[in-house]
mmCIF file of C-alpha atoms in Angstrom:
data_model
loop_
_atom_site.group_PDB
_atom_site.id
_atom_site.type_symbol
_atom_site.label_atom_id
_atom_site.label_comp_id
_atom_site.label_asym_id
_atom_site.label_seq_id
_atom_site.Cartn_x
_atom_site.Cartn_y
_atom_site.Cartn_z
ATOM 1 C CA UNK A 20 135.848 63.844 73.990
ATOM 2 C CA UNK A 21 133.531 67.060 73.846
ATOM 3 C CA UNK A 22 130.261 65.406 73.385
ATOM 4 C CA UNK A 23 127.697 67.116 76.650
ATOM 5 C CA UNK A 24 126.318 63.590 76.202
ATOM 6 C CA UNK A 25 129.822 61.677 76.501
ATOM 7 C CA UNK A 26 131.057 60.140 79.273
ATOM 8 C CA UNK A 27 134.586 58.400 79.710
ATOM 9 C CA UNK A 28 135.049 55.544 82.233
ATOM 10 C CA UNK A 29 139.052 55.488 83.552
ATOM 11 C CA UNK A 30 139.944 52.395 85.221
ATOM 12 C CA UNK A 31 140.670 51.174 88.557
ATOM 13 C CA UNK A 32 143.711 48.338 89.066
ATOM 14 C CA UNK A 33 142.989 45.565 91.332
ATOM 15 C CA UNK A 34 145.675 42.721 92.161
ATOM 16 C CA UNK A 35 143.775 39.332 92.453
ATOM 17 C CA UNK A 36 146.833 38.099 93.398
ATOM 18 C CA UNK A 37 149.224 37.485 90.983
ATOM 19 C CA UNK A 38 147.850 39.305 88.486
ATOM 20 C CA UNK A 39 146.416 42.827 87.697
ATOM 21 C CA UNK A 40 142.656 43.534 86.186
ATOM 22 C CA UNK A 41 141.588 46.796 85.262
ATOM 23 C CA UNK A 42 138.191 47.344 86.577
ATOM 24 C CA UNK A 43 135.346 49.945 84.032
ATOM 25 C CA UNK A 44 132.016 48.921 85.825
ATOM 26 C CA UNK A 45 130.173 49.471 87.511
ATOM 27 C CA UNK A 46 131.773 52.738 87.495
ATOM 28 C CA UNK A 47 130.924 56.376 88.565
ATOM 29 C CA UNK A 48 128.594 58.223 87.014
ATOM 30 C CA UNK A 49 127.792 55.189 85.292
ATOM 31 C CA UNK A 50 126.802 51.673 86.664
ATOM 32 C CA UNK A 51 125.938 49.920 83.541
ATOM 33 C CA UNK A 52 125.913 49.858 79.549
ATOM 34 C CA UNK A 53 122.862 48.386 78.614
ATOM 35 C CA UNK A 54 122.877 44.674 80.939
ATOM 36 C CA UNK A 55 126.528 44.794 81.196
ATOM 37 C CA UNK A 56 127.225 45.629 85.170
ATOM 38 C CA UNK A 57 131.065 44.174 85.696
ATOM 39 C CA UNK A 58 133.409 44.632 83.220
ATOM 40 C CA UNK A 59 137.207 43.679 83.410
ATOM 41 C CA UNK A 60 140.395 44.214 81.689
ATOM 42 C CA UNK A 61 142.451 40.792 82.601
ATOM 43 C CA UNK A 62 146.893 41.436 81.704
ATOM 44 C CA UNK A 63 148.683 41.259 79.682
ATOM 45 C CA UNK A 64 150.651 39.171 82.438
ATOM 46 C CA UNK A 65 153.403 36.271 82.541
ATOM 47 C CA UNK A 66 153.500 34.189 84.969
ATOM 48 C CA UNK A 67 156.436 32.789 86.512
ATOM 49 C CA UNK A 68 157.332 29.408 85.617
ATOM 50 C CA UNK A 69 155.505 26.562 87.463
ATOM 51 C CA UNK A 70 152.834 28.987 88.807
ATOM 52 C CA UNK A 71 149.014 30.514 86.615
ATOM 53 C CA UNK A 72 145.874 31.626 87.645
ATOM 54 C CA UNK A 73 144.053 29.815 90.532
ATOM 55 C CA UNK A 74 140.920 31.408 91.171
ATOM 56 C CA UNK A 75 139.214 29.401 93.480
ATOM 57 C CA UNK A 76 135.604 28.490 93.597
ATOM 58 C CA UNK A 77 133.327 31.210 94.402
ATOM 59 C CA UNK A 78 129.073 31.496 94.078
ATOM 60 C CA UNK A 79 127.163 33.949 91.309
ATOM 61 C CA UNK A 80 123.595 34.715 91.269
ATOM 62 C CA UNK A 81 121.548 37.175 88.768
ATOM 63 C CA UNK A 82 123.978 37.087 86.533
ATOM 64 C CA UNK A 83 125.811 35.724 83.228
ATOM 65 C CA UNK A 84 129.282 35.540 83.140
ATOM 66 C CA UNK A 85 131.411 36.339 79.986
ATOM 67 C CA UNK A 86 134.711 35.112 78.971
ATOM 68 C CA UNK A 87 136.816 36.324 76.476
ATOM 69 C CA UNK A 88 140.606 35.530 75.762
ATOM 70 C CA UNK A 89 143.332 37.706 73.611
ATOM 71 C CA UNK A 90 145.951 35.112 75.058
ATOM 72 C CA UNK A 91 146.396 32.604 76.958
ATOM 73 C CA UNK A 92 143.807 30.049 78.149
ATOM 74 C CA UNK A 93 141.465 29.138 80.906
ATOM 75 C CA UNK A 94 140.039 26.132 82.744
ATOM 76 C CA UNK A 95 136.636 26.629 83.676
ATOM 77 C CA UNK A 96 134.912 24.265 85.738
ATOM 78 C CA UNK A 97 131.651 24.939 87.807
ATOM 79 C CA UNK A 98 128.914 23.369 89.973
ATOM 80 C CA UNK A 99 126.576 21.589 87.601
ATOM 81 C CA UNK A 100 129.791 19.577 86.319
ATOM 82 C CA UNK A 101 131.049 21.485 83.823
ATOM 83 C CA UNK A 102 134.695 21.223 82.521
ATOM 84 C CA UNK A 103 135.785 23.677 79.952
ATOM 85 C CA UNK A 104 139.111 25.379 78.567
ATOM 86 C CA UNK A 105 138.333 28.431 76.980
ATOM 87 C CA UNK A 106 141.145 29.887 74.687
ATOM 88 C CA UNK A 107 141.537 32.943 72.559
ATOM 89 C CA UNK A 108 138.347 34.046 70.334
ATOM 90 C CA UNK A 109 136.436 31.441 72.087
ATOM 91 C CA UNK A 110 133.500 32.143 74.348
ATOM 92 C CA UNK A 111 131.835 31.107 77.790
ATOM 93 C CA UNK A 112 128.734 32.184 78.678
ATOM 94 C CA UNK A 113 127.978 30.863 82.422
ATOM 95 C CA UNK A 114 124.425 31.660 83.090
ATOM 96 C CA UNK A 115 124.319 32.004 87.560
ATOM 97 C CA UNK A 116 120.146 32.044 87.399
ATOM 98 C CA UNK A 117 119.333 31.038 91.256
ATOM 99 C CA UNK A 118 123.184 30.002 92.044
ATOM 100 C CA UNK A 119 126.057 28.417 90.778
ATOM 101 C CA UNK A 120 129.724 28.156 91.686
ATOM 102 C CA UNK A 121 133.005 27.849 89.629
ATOM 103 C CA UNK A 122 136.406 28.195 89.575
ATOM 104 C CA UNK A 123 139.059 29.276 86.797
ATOM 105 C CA UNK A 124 142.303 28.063 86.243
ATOM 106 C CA UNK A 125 145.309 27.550 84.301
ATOM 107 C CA UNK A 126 145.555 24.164 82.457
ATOM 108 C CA UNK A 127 148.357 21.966 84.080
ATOM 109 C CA UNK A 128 149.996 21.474 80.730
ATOM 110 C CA UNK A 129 150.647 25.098 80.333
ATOM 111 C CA UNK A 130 151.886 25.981 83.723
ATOM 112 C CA UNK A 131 155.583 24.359 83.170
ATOM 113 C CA UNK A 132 156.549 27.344 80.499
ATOM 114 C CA UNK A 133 155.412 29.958 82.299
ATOM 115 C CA UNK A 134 152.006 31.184 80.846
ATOM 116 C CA UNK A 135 150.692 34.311 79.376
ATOM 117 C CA UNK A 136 147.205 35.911 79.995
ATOM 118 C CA UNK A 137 145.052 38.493 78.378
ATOM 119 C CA UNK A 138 141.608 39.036 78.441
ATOM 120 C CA UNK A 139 138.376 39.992 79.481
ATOM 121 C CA UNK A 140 135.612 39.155 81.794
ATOM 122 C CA UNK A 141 132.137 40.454 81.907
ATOM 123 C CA UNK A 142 129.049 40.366 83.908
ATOM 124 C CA UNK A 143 125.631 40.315 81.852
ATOM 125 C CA UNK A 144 122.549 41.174 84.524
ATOM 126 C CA UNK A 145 119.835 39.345 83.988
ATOM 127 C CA UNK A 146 116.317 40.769 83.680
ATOM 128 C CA UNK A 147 114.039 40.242 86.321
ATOM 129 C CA UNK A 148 111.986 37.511 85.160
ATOM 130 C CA UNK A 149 114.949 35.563 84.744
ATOM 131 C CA UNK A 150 116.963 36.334 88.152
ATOM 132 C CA UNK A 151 116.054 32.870 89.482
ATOM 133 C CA UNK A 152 116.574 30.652 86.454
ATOM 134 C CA UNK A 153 117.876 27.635 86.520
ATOM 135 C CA UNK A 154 122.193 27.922 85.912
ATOM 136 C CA UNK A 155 123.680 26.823 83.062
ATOM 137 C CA UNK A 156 126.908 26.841 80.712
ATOM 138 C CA UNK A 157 127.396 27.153 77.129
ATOM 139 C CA UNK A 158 131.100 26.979 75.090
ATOM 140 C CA UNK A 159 131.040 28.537 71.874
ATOM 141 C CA UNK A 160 134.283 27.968 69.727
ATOM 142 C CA UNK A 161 135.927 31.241 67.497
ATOM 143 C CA UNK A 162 134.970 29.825 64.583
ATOM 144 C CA UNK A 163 131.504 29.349 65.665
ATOM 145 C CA UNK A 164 131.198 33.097 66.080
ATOM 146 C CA UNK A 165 130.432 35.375 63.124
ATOM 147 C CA UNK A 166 133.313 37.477 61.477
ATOM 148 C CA UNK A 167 132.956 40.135 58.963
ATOM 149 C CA UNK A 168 135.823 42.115 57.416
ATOM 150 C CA UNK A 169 135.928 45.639 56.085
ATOM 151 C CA UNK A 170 138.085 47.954 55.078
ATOM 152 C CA UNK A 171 140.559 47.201 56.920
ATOM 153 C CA UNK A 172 138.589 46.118 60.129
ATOM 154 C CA UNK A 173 138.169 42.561 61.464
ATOM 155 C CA UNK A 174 134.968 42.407 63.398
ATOM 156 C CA UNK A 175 133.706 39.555 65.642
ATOM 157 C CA UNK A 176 130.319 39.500 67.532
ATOM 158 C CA UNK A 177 130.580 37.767 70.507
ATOM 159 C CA UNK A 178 126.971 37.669 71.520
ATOM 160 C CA UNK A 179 123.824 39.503 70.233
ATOM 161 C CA UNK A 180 123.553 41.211 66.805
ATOM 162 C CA UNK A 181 125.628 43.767 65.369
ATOM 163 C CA UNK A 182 126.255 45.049 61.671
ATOM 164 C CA UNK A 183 123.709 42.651 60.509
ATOM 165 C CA UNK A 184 125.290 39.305 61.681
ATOM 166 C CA UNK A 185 123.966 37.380 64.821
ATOM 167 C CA UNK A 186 126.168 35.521 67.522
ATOM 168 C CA UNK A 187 124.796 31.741 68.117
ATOM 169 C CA UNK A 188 125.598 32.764 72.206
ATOM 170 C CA UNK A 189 122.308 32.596 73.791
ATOM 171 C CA UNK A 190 121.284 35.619 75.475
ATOM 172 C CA UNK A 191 118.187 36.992 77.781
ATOM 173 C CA UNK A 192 117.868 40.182 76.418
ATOM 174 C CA UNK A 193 119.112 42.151 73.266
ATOM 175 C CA UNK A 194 122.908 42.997 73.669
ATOM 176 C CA UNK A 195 126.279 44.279 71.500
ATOM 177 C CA UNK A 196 129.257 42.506 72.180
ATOM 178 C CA UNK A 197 131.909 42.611 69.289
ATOM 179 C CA UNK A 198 135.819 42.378 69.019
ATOM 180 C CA UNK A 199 136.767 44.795 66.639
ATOM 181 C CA UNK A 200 140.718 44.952 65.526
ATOM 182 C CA UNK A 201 141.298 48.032 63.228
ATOM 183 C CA UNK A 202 144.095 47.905 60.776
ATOM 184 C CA UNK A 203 146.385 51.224 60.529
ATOM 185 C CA UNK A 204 144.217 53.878 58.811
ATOM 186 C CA UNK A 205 140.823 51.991 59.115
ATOM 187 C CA UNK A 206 137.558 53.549 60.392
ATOM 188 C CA UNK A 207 134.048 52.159 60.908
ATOM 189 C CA UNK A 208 130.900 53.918 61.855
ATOM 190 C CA UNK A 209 129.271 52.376 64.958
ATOM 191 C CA UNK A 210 125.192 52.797 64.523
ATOM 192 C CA UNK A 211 122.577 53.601 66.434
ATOM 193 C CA UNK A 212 120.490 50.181 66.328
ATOM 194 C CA UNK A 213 121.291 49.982 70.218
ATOM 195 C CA UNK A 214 120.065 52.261 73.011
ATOM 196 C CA UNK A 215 123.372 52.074 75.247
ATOM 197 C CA UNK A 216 126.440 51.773 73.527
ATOM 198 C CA UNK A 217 130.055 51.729 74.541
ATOM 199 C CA UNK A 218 133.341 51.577 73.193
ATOM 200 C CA UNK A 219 136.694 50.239 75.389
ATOM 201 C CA UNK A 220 140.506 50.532 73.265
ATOM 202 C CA UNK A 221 142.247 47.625 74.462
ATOM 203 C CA UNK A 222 145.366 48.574 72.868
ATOM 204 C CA UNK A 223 146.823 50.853 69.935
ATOM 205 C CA UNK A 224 144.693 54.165 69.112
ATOM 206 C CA UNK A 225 141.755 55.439 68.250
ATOM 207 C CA UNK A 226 140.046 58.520 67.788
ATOM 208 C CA UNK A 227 136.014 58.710 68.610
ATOM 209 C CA UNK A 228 133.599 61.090 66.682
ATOM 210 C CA UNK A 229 137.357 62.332 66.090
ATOM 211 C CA UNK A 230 138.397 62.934 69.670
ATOM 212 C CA UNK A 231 141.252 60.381 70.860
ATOM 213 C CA UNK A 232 140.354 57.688 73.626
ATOM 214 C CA UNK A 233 143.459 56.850 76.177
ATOM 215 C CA UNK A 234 144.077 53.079 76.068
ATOM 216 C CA UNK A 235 142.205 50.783 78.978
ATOM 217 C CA UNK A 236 139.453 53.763 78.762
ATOM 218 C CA UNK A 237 135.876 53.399 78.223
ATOM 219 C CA UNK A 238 133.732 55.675 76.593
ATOM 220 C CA UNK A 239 129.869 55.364 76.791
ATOM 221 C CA UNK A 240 128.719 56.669 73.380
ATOM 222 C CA UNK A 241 125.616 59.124 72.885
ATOM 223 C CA UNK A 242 122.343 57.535 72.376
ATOM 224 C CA UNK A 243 120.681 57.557 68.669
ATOM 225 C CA UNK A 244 124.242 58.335 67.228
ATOM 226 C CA UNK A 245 125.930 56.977 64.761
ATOM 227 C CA UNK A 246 129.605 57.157 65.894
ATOM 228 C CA UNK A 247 132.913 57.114 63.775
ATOM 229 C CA UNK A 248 135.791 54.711 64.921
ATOM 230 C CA UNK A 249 139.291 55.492 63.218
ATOM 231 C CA UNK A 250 143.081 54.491 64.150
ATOM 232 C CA UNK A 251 145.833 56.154 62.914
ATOM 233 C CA UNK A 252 148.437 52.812 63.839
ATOM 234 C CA UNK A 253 146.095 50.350 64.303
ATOM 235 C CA UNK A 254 143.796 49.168 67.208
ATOM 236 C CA UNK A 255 141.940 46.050 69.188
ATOM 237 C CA UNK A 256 138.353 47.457 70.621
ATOM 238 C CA UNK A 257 135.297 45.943 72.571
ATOM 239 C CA UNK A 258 131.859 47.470 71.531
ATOM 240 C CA UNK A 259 129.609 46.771 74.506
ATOM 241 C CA UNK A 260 125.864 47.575 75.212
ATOM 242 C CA UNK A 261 122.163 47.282 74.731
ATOM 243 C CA UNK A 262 118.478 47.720 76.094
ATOM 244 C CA UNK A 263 118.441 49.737 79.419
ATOM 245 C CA UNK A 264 118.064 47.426 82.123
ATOM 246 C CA UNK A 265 114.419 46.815 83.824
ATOM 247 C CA UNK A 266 115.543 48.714 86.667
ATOM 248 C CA UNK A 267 118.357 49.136 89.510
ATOM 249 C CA UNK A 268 120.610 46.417 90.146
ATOM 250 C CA UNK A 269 122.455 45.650 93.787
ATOM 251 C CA UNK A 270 125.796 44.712 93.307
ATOM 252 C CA UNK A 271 127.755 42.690 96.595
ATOM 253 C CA UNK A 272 130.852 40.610 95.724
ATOM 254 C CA UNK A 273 129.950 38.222 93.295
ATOM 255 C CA UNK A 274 126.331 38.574 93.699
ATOM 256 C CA UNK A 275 123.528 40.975 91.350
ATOM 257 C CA UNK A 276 120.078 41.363 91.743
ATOM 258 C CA UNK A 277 117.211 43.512 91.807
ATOM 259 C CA UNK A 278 116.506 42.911 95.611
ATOM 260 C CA UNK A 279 118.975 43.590 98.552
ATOM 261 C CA UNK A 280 117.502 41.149 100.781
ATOM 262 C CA UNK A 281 118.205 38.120 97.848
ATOM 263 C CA UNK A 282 121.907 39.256 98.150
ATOM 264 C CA UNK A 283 121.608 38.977 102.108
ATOM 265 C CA UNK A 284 120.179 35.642 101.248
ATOM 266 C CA UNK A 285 122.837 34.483 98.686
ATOM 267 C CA UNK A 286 125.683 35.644 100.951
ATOM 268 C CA UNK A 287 124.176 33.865 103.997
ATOM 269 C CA UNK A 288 123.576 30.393 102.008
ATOM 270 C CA UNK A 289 127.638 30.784 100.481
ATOM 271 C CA UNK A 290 128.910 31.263 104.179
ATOM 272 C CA UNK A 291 126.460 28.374 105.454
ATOM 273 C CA UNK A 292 127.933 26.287 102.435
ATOM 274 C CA UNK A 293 124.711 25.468 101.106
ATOM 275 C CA UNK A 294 125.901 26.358 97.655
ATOM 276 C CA UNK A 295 126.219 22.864 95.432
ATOM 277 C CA UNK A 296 130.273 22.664 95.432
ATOM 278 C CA UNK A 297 132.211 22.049 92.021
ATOM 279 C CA UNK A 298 133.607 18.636 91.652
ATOM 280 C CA UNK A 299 136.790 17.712 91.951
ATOM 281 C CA UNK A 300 137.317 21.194 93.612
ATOM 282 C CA UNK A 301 138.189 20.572 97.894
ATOM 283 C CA UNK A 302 139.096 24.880 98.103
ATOM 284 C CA UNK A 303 136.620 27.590 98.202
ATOM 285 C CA UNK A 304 136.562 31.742 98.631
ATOM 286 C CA UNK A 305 135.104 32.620 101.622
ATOM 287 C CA UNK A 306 133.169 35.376 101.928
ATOM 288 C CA UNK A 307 134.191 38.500 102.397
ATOM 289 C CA UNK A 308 133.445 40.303 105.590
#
């Protein structure tokens, strides 16, 4: 990319244990894309027969979570009683406000044949007069979401607006979050409509502003462009972005706010165990020292 006003976002592997994320934010010289502070790249991975994810439960605050699934499928449950598999196209939107806690799993049924994962999780900051809200979940099903074709390019928009359609996921402040899959030899202009704007190649390839993009790279687009997309072969893309955020966000474990001392606060409350715990759940993370 040769845009002055371009900047690409490599990733960083982590092993949760088991499996391998690729981690794009926060990233260096850029912390966000519009209220999107933690973005992940989940697999591909197969697990072993018998065995899946097992992410224990672990406390949010000043935050929504965002899951999206290529393959593969989740069970979500949290602290206010929610029980939820999430499977591909499908989304879940766990709002942290004040607190919550939740855990993610594999579904017992699936474990026997040795499942399959791919995906990706995302943080959404909140904006300050929301940081403390009360938590909450919402499930939206794929077919709930809206899909428009063109040319060649499927297009669904997982929350906020984008190319004149509207996601029924409830939001707290204007956002772009589509799944784009480009058929070999499709393009698609990305406008300007949002002030942060950024564009991730899953898999396959794809030239921006007609520059390539390595797969599992990020590139945060320039403002008040309108930017071409193309693939030569064929490609699966995230668009991601939106309003600036209302100032600097803190970032400690699982915790984001606008004020260090709350994070003191929410890490002292998960290590005293006054976080609400998830039924049905007996294990916990503890928190890192």
């Amino acid at each position: 990319m040769n845009d002055a006003d371009t900047v690409i976002l490599k990733p960083r592997v982590r092993d949760l244990g088991g499996f391998q994320v690729r981690r794009l934010l926060p990233g260096h010289p850029i912390q966000m894309v519009g209220p999107f502070i933690f973005f992940d790249h989940v697999g591909p991975s197969t697990f072993a027969a018998g065995s899946g994810v097992d992410v224990r439960p672990h406390p949010h605050i000043g935050l929504a979570t965002v899951t999206y699934l290529f393959q593969g499928s989740l069970l979500h449950r949290d602290s206010l009683g929610s029980v939820q598999e999430i499977r591909p196209g499908d989304v879940n939107w766990m709002t942290a406000g004040r607190r919550i806690v939740h855990s993610e799993r594999t579904p017992a049924e699936q474990r026997p044949a040795g499942p399959a994962l791919h995906g990706i999780q995302t943080w959404v900051a909140l904006p300050k007069a929301v940081e403390e809200t009360v938590p909450a979940f919402a499930h939206h099903p794929a077919a709930a979401l809206p899909e428009l074709h063109q040319d060649g390019v499927r297009l669904r928009v997982i929350a906020g607006k984008a190319f004149g359609a509207l996601s029924p996921v409830e939001t707290h402040s204007a956002l772009l979050y589509c799944a784009l899959e480009l058929a070999p030899g499709a393009r698609i202009a990305v406008p300007a409509e949002h002030a942060e704007r950024a564009v991730y190649l899953v898999e396959g390839d794809l030239t921006v502003a007609g520059n390539p993009l390595e797969p599992q790279n990020l590139v945060v687009l320039p403002v008040k462009k309108s930017v071409d997309l193309a693939s030569s072969s064929g490609a699966r893309v995230l668009l991601l972005g939106g309003d600036p955020m209302d100032g600097t966000r803190f970032i400690s474990w699982n915790f984001v706010s606008s004020s260090k001392d709350r994070i003191q606060q929410a890490r002292a409350d998960w290590k005293a165990q006054r976080f609400d715990p998830v039924p049905g759940e007996t294990e916990r993370i503890p928190l890192p020292e």
